PDB file of C-alpha atoms in Angstrom:
ATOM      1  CA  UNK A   1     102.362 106.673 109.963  1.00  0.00           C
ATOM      2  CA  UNK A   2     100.166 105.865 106.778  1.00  0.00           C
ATOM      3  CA  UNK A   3     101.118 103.118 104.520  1.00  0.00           C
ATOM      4  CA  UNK A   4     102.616 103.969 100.840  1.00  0.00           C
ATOM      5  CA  UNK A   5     100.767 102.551  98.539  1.00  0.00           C
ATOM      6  CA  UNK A   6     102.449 101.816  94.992  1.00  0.00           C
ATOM      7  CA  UNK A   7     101.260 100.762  91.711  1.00  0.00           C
ATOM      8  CA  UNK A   8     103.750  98.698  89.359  1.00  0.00           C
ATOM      9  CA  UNK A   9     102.907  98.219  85.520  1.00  0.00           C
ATOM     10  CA  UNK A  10     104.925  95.921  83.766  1.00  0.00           C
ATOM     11  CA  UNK A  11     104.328  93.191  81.583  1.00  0.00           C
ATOM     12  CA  UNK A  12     107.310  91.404  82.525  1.00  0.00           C
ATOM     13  CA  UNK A  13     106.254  89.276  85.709  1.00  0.00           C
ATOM     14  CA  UNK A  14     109.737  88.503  86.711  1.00  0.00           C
ATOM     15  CA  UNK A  15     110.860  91.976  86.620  1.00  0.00           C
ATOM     16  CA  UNK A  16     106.803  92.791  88.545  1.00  0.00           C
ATOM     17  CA  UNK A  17     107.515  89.914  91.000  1.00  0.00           C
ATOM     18  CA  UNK A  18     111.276  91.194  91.747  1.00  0.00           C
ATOM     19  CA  UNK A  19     110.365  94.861  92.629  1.00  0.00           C
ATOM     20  CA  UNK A  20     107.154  93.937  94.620  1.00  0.00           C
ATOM     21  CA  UNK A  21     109.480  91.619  96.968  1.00  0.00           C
ATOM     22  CA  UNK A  22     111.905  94.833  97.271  1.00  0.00           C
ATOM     23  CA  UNK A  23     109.287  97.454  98.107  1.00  0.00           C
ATOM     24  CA  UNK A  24     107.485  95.343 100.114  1.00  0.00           C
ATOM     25  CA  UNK A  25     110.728  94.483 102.544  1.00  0.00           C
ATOM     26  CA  UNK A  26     110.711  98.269 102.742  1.00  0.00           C
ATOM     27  CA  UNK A  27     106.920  97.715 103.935  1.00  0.00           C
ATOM     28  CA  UNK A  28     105.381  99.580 101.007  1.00  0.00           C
ATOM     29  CA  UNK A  29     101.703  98.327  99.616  1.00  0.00           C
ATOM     30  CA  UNK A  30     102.434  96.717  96.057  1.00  0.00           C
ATOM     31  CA  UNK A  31      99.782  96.560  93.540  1.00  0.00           C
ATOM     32  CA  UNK A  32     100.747  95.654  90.276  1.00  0.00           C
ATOM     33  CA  UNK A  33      99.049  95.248  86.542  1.00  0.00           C
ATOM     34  CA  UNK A  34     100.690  93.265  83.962  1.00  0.00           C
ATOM     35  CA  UNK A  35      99.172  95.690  80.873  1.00  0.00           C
ATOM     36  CA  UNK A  36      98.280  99.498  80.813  1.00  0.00           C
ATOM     37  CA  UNK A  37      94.732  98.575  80.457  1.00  0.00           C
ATOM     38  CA  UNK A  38      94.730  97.413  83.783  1.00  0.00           C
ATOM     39  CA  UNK A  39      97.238  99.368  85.111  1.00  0.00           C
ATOM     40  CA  UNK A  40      94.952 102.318  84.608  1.00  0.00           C
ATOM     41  CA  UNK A  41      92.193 100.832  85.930  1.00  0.00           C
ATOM     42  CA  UNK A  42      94.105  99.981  89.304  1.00  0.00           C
ATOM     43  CA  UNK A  43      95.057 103.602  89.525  1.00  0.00           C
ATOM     44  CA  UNK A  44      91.715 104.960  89.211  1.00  0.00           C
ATOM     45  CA  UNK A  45      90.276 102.454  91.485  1.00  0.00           C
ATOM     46  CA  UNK A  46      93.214 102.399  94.533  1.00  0.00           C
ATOM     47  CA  UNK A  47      94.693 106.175  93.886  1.00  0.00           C
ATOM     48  CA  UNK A  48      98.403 105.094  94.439  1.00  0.00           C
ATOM     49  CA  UNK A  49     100.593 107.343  96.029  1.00  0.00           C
ATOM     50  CA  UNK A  50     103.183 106.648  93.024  1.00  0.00           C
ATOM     51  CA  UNK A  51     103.272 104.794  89.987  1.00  0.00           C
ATOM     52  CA  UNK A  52     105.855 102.909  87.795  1.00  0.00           C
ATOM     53  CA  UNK A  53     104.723 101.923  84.775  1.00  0.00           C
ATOM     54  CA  UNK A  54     106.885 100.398  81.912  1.00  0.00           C
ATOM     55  CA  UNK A  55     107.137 101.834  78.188  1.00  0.00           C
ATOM     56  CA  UNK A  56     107.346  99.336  76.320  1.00  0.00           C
ATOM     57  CA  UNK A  57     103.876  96.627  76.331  1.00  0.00           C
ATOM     58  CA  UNK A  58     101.454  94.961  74.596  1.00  0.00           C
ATOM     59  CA  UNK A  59      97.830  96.379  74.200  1.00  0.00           C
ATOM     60  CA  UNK A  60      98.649 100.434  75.674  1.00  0.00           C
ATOM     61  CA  UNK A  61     102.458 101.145  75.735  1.00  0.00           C
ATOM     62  CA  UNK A  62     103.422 103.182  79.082  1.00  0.00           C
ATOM     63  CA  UNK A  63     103.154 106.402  77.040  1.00  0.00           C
ATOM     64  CA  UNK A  64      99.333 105.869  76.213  1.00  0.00           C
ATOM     65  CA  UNK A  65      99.099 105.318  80.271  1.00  0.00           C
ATOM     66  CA  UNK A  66     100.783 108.146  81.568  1.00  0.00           C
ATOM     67  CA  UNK A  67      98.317 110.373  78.514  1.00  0.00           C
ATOM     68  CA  UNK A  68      95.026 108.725  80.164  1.00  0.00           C
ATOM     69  CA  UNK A  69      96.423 109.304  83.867  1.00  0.00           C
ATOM     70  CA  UNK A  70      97.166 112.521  83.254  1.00  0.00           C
ATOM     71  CA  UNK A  71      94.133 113.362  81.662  1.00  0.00           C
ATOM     72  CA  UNK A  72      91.894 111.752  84.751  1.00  0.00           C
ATOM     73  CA  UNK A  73      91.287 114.403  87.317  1.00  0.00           C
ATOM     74  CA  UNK A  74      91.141 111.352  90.161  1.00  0.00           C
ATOM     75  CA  UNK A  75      94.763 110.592  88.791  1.00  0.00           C
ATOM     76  CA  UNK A  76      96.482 113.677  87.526  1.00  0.00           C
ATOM     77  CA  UNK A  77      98.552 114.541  89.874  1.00  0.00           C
ATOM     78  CA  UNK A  78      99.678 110.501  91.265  1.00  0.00           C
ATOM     79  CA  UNK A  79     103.491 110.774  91.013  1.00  0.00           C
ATOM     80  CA  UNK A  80     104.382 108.661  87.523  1.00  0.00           C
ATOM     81  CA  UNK A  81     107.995 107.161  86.722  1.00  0.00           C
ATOM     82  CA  UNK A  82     108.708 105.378  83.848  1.00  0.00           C
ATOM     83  CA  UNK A  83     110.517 102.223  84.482  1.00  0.00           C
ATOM     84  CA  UNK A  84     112.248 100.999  81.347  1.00  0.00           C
ATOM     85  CA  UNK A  85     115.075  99.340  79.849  1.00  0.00           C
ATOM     86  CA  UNK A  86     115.015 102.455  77.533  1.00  0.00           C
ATOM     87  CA  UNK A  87     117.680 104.451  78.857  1.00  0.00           C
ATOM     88  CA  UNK A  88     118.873 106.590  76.414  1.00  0.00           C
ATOM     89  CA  UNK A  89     118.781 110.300  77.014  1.00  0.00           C
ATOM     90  CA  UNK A  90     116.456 110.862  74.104  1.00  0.00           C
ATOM     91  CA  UNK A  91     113.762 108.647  75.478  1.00  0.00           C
ATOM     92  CA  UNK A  92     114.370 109.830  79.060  1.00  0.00           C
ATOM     93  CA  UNK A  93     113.401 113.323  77.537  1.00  0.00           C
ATOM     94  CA  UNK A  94     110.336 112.103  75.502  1.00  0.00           C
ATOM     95  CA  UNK A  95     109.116 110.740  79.200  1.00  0.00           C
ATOM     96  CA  UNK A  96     109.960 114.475  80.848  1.00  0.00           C
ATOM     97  CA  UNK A  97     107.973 115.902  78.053  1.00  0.00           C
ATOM     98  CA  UNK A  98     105.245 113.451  78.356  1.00  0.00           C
ATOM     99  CA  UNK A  99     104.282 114.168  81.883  1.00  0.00           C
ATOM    100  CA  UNK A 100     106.262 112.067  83.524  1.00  0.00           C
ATOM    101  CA  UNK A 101     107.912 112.535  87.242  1.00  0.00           C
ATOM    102  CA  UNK A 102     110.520 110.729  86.430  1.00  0.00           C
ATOM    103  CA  UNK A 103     112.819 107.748  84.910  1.00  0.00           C
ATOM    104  CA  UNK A 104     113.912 104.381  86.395  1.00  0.00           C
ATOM    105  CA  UNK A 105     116.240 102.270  84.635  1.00  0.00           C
ATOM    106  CA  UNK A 106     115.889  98.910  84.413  1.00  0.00           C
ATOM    107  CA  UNK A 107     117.277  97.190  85.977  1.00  0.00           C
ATOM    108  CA  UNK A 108     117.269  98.970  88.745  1.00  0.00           C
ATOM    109  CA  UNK A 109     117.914  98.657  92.651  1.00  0.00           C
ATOM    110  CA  UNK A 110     116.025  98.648  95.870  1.00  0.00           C
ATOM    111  CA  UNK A 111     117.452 101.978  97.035  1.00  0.00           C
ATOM    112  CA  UNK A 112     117.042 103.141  93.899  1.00  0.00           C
ATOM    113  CA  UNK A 113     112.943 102.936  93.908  1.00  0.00           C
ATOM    114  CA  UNK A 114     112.898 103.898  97.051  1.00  0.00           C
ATOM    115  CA  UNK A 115     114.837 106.859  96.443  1.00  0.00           C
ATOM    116  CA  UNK A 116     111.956 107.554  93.772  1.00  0.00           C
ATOM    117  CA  UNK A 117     109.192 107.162  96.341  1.00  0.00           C
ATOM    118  CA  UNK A 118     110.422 108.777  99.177  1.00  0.00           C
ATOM    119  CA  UNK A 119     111.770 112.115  97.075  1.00  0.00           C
ATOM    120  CA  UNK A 120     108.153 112.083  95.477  1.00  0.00           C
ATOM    121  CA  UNK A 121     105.710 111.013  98.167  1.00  0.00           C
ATOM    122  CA  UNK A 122     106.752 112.336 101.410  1.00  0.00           C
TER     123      UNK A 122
END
């Protein structure tokens, strides 16, 4: 059984720290970026199996990441969720339109990214 490998982007290193400790207890592989900047350039350079990437941060905002990931033809098709404190249905549906997989609220729970991975990876 291969290892899941997945990529958190969030500028917030409390909320980065939390959800690596959760998806690692669930045995995952956790890399994370604290800007989009880097964020892309750990998804071009470890091809996650999924991504989470917040909206809203300094530098690239999580809708100028998901643009150059889907636009990358080594990262185009990586599963992307936005995870965001954002939760109203307007912005859920300016992610959808985006490109985006999907939508995780923050905050959000343990089953709840796994949920994510496992209906988009498996």
């Amino acid at each position: 059984m291969r290892t899941i490998t997945v990529l958190l982007i969030d500028d917030d290193i409390r909320v980065s720290e939390l959800l690596k400790r959760f998806l690692y207890e669930s045995t995952y592989n956790v890399i994370s970026a604290e800007n989009g900047i880097k964020g892309i350039e750990a998804a071009i350079k470890h091809k996650p199996d999924i991504i989470f990437c917040d909206i809203m941060m300094p530098e690239l905002d999580g809708y100028g990441v998901l643009k150059q990931i889907r636009s990358d033809a080594r990262t185009k098709d990586i599963p992307f969720f936005f995870l965001t404190a954002k939760t109203q249905t307007e912005d859920f549906m300016n992610g959808i339109r985006a490109g985006a997989t999907g939508y995780q609220a923050k905050p959000t729970t343990r089953e709840e990214l796994i949920e994510a991975i496992e209906g988009n990876v498996f």
